[in-house]
CSV table of C-alpha atoms and ligand atoms in Angstrom, one decimal:
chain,number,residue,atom,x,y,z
T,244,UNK,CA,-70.8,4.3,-11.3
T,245,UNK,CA,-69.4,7.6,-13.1
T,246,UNK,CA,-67.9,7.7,-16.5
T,247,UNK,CA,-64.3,6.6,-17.0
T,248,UNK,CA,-61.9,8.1,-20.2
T,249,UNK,CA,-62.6,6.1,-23.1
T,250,UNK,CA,-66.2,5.5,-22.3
T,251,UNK,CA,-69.6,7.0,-23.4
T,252,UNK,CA,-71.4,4.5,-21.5
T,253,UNK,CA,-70.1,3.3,-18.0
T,254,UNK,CA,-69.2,-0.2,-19.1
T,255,UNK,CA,-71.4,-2.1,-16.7
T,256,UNK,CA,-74.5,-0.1,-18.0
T,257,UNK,CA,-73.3,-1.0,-21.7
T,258,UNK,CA,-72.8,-4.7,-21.2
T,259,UNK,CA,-75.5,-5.5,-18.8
T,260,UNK,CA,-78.3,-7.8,-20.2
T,261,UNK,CA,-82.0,-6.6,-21.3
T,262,UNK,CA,-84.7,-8.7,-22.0
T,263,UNK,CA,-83.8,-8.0,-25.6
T,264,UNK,CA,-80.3,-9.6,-25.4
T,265,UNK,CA,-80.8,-12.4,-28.2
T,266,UNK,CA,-77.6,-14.5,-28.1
T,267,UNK,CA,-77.7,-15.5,-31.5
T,268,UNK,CA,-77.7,-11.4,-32.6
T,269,UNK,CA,-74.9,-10.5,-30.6
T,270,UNK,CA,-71.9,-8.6,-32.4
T,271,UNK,CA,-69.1,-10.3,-30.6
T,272,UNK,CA,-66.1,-7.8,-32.3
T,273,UNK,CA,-68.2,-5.5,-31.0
T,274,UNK,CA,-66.8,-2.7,-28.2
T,275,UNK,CA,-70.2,-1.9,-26.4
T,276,UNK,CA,-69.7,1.8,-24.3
T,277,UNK,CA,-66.3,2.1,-25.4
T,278,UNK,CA,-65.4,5.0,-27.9
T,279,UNK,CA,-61.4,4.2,-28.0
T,280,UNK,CA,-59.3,1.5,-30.0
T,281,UNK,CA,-56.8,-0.8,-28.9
T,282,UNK,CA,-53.7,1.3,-28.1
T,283,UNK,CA,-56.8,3.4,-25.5
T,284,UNK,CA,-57.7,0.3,-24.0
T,285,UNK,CA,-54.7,-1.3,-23.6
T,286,UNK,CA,-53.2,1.7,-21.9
T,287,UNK,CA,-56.3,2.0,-19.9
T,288,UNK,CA,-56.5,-2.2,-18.8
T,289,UNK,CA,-52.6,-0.9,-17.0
T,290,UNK,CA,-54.5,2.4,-15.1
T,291,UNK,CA,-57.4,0.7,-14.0
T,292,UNK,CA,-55.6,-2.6,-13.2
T,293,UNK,CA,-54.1,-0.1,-10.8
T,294,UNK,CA,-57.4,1.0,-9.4
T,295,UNK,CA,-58.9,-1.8,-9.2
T,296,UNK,CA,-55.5,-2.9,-6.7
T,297,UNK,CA,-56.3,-0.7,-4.8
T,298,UNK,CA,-59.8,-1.3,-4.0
T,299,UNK,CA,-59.3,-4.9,-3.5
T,300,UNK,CA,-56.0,-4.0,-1.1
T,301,UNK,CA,-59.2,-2.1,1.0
T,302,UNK,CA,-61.6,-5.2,0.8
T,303,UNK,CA,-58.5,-7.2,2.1
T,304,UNK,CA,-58.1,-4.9,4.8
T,305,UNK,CA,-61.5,-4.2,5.6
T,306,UNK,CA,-61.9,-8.4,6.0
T,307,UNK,CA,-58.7,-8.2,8.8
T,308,UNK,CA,-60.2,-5.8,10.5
T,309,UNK,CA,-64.4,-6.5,10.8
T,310,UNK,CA,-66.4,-9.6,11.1
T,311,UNK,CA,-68.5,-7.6,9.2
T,312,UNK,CA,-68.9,-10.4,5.8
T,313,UNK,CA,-68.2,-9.0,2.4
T,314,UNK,CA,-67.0,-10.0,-0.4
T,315,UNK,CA,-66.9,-10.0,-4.2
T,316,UNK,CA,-67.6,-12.7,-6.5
T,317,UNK,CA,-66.8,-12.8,-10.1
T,318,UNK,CA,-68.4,-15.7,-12.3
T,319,UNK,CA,-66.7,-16.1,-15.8
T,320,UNK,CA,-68.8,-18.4,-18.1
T,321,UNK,CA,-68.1,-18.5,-21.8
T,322,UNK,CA,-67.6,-21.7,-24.4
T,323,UNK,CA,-63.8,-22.6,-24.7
T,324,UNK,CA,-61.3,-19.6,-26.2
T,325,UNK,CA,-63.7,-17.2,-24.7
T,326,UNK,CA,-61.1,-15.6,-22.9
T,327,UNK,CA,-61.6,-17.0,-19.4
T,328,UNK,CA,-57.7,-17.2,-18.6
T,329,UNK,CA,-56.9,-14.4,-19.9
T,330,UNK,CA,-59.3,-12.5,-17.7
T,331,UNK,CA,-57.8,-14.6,-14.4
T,332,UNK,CA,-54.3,-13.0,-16.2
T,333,UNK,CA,-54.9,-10.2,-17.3
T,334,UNK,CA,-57.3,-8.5,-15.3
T,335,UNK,CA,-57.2,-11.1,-11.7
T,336,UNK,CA,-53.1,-10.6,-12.5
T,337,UNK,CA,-53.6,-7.2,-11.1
T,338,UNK,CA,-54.5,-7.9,-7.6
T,339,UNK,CA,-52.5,-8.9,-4.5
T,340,UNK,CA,-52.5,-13.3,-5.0
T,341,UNK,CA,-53.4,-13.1,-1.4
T,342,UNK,CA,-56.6,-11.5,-1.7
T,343,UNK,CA,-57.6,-13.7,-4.5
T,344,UNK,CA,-59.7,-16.7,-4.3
T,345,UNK,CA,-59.8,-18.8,-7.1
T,346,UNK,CA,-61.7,-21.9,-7.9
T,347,UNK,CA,-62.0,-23.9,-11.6
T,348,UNK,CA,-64.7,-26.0,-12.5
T,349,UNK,CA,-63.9,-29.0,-14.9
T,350,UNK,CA,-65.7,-32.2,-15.0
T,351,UNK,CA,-67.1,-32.9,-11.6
T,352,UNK,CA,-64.8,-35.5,-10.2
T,353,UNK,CA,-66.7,-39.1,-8.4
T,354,UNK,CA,-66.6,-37.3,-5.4
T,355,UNK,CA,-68.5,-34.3,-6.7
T,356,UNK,CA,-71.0,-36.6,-8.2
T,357,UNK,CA,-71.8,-38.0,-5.3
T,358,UNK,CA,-72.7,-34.5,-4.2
T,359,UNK,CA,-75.9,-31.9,-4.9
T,360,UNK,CA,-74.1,-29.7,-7.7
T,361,UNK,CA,-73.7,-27.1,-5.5
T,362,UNK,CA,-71.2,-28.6,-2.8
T,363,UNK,CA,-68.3,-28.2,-5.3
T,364,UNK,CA,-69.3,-24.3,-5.7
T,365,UNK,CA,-70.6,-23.6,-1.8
T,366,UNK,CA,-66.9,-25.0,-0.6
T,367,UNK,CA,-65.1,-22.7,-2.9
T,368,UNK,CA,-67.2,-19.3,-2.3
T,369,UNK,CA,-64.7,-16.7,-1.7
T,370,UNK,CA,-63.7,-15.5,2.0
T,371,UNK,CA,-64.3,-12.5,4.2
T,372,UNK,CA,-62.2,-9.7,2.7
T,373,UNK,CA,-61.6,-12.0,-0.8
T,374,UNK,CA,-62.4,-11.5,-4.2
T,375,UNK,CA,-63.6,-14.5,-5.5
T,376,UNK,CA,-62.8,-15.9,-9.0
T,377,UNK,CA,-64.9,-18.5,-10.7
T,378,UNK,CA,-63.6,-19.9,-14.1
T,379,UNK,CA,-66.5,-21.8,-15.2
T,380,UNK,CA,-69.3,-22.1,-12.3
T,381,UNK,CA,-72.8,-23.6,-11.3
T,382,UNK,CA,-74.0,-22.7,-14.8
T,383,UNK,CA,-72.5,-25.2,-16.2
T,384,UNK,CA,-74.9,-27.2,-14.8
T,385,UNK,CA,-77.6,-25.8,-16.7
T,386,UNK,CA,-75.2,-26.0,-20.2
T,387,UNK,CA,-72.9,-28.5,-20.9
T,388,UNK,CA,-75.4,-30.6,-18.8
T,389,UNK,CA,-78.6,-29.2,-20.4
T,390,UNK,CA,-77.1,-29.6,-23.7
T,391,UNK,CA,-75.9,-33.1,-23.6
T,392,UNK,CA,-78.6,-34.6,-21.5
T,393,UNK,CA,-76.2,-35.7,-18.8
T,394,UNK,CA,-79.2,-35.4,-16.8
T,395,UNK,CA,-83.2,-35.6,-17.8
T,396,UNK,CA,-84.9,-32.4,-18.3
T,397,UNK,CA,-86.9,-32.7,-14.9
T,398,UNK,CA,-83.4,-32.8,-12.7
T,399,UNK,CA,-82.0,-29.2,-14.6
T,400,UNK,CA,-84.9,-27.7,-14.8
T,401,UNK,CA,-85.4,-26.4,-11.5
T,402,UNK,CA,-81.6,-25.4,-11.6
T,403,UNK,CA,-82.4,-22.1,-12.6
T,404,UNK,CA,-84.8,-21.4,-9.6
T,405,UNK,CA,-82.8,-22.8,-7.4
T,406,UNK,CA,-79.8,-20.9,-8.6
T,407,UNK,CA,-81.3,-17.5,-8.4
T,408,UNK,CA,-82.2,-18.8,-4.7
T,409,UNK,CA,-78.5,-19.5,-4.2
T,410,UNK,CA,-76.9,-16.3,-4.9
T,411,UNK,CA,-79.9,-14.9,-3.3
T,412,UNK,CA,-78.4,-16.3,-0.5
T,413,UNK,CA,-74.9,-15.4,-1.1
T,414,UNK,CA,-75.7,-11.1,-1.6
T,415,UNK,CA,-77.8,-11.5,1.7
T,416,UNK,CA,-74.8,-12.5,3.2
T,417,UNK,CA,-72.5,-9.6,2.1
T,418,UNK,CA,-71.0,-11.6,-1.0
T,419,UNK,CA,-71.5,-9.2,-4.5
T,420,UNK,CA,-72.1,-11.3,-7.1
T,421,UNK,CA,-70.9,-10.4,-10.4
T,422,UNK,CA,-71.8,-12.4,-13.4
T,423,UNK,CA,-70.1,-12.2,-16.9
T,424,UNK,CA,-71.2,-14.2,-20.0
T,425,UNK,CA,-68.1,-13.8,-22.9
T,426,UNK,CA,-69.0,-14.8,-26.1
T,427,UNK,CA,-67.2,-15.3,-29.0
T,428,UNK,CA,-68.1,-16.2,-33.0
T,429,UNK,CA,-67.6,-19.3,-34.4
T,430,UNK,CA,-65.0,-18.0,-36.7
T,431,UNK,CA,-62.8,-16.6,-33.9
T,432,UNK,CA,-63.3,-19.4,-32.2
T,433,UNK,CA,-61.6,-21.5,-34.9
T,434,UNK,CA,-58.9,-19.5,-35.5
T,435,UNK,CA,-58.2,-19.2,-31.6
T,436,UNK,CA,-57.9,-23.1,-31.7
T,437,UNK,CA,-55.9,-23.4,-35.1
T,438,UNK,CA,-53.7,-21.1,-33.0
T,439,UNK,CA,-53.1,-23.6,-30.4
T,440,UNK,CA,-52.5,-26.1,-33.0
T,441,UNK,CA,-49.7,-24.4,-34.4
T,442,UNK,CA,-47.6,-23.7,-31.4
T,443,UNK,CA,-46.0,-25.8,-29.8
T,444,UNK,CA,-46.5,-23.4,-26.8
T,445,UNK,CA,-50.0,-24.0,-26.6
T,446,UNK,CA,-50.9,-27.5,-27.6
T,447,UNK,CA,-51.8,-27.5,-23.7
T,448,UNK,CA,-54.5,-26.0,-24.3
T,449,UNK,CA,-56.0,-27.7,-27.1
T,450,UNK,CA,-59.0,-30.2,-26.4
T,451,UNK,CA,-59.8,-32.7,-29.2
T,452,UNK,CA,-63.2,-32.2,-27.3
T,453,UNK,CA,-64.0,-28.2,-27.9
T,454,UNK,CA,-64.2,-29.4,-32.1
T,455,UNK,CA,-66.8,-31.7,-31.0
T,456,UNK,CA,-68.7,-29.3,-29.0
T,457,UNK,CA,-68.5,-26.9,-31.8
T,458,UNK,CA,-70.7,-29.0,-33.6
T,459,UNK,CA,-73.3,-28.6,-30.7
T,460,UNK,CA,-72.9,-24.4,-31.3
T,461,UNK,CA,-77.0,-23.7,-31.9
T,462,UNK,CA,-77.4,-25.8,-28.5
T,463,UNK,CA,-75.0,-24.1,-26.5
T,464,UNK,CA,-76.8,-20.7,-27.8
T,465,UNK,CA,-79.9,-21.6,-26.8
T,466,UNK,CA,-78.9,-23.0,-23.0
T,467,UNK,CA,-77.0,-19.3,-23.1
T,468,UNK,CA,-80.1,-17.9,-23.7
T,469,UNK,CA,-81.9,-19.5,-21.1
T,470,UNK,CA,-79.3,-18.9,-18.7
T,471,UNK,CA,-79.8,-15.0,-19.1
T,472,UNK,CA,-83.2,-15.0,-19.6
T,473,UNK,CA,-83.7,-16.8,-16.5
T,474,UNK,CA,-80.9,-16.0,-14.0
T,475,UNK,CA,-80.1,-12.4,-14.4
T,476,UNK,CA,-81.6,-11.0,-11.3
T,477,UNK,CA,-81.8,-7.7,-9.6
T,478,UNK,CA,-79.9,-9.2,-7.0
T,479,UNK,CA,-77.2,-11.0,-9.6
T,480,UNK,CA,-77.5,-9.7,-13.2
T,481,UNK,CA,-75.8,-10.7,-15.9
T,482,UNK,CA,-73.5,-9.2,-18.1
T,483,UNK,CA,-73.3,-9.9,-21.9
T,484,UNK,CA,-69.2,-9.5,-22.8
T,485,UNK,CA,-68.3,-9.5,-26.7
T,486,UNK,CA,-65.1,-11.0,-26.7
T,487,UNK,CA,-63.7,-11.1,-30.4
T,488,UNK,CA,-61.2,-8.2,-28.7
T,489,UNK,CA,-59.3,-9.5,-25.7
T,490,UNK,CA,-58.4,-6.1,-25.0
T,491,UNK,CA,-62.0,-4.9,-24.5
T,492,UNK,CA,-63.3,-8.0,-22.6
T,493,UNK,CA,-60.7,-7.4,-20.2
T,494,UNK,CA,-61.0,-3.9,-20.1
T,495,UNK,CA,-64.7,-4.7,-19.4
T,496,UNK,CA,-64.5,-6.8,-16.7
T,497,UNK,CA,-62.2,-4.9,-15.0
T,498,UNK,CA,-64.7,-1.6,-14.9
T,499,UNK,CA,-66.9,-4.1,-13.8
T,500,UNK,CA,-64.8,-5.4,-10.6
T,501,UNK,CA,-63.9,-1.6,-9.8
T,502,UNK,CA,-67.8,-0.5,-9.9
T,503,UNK,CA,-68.3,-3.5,-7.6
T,504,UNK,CA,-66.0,-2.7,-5.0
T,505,UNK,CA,-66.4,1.0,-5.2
T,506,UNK,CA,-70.6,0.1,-4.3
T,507,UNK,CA,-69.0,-1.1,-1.1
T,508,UNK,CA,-67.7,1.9,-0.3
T,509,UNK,CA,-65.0,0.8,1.8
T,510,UNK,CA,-62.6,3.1,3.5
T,511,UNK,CA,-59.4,2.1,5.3
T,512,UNK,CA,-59.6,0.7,8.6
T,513,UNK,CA,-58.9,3.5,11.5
T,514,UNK,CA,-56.3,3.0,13.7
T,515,UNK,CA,-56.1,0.3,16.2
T,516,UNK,CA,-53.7,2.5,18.5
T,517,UNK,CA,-52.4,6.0,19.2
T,518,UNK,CA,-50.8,7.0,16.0
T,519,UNK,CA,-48.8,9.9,17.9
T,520,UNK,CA,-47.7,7.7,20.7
T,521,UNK,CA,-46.8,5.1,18.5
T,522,UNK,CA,-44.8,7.6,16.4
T,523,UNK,CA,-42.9,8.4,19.5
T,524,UNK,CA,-42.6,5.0,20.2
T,525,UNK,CA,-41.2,4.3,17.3
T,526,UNK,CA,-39.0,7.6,17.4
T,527,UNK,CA,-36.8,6.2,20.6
T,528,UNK,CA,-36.5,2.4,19.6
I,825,ADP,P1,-61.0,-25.6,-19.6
I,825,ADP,O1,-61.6,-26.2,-20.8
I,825,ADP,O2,-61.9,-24.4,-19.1
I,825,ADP,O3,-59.6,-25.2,-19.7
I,825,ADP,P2,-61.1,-28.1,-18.3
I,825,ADP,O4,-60.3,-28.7,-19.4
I,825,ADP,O5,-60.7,-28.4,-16.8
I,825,ADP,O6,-61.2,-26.6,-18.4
I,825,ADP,O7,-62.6,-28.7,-18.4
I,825,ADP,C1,-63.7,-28.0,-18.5
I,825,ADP,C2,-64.7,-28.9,-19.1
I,825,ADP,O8,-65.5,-29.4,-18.0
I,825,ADP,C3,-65.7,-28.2,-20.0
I,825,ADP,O9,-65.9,-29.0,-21.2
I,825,ADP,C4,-66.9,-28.1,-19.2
I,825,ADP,O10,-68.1,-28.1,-20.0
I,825,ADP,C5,-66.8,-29.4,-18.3
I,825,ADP,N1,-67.7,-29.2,-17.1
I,825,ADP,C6,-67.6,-28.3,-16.2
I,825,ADP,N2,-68.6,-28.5,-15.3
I,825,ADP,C7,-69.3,-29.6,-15.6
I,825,ADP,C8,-70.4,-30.2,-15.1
I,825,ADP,N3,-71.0,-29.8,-14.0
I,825,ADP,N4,-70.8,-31.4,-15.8
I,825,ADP,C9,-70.2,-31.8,-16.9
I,825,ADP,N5,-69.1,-31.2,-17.4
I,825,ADP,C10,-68.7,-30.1,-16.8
């Protein structure tokens, strides 16, 4: 991917995880590649949220007119305030609804539980031609789940294999997997949810629960840890998002989509028909 304005690093170089990545280190105010402020990235979020329409407009049309599989799938994980909405808003809110296929993952329902964990995930993978949208995912079977036990060590253990088999699975079948981790400090966090308990407006959104698993905040850091350190593949890596600034995690992720879709290198489908006789066609209807 080339170098966009605004950027000194090309945003999925800046963001993707090392083996140094250390959780508990990173600066989540932090604006990794990006040289420009708020007003640049905010003005640059509406350009590129133009781009990026565009490119998903040729993965639709690519899917109508080729069995040819592909697709792209974007995995949001993050602990609650993270940002994951806004992303689906801000940066999703760009693209065609049609395109889009999005799938939420709360508390596995009796059904689900009767299920492996990944029948929930497989029956929500994104079609031919769609761009895929996971808010929450399979992870969080290897960290809420990890973290409170909700099964023994021996069950989620093998998770993390198995999940690297998974997408394995899913990029061999023409699905892109891209993965994004958005963090944010425990002090943002708090004032993001003494937000919500001052508006009216947004009392929707406020869990009793995410003050308990604040509490659990050195846990959920070390199943994060674990998470990068053992599922970032060559095939699926992950990418580390500091998400203090909403501007710049959306800004992120959308460089992210667009270097996705551009590695398809997708060009418009050529005509089905005679252009010039259907112009004439046209001409004397
Ligand atoms: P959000 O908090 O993202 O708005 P929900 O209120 O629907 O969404 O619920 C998400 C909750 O579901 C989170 O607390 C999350 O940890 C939990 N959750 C998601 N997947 C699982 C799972 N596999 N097992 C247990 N809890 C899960």
């Amino acid at each position: 991917m080339g170098k966009s304005e605004g950027w000194e690093i090309p945003a999925a170089e800046a963001v993707r995880v090392t083996p140094d990545t250390r959780v508990g280190d990173l600066d989540t105010n932090g604006t990794p590649g990006f040289a420009g402020g708020k007003s640049l990235g905010e003005k640059l979020l509406e350009e590129r949220g133009a781009v990026l329409s565009d490119l998903q407009e040729k993965l639709f049309a690519h899917g109508r007119a080729t069995n040819e599989h592909r697709s792209v799938l974007l995995v949001l994980q993050g602990m609650d305030t993270a940002g994951k909405g806004g992303v689906v808003r801000h940066v999703i809110g760009h693209v065609d609804p049609q395109g889009v296929d999005h799938a939420s993952f709360g508390v596995p329902t009796p059904e689900e539980k009767r299920h492996h964990y990944l029948w929930r995930i497989r029956k929500a993978l994104p079609r031919h031609g769609q761009l895929g949208v996971f808010d929450r995912s399979h992870y969080e079977d290897v960290l809420v789940v990890r973290v409170h036990d909700l099964v023994p060590r021996s069950e989620w253990e093998p998770r993390y294999d198995e999940i690297n088999a998974f997408e394995k699975e899913l990029v061999d079948s023409g699905t892109t997997v891209v993965k994004v981790a958005m963090f944010v400090s425990l002090d943002e966090q708090k004032a993001r949810l003494a937000e919500r308990l001052e508006r009216r407006d947004k009392y929707w959104k406020y869990n009793p629960n995410d003050v308990t698993e604040r509490g659990y905040w050195p846990q959920y850091q070390e199943a994060y840890q674990a998470m990068l350190d053992r599922t970032s593949t060559e095939h699926a890596p992950w990418h580390v998002v500091p998400c203090d600034r909403k501007w710049y995690s959306r800004l992120v992720v959308t460089e992210l989509l667009i270097d996705a879709l551009e590695r398809l290198d997708l060009d418009w489908p050529a005509a089905t028909f005679d252009v010039e006789t259907e112009k004439r066609r046209l001409a004397d209807s």
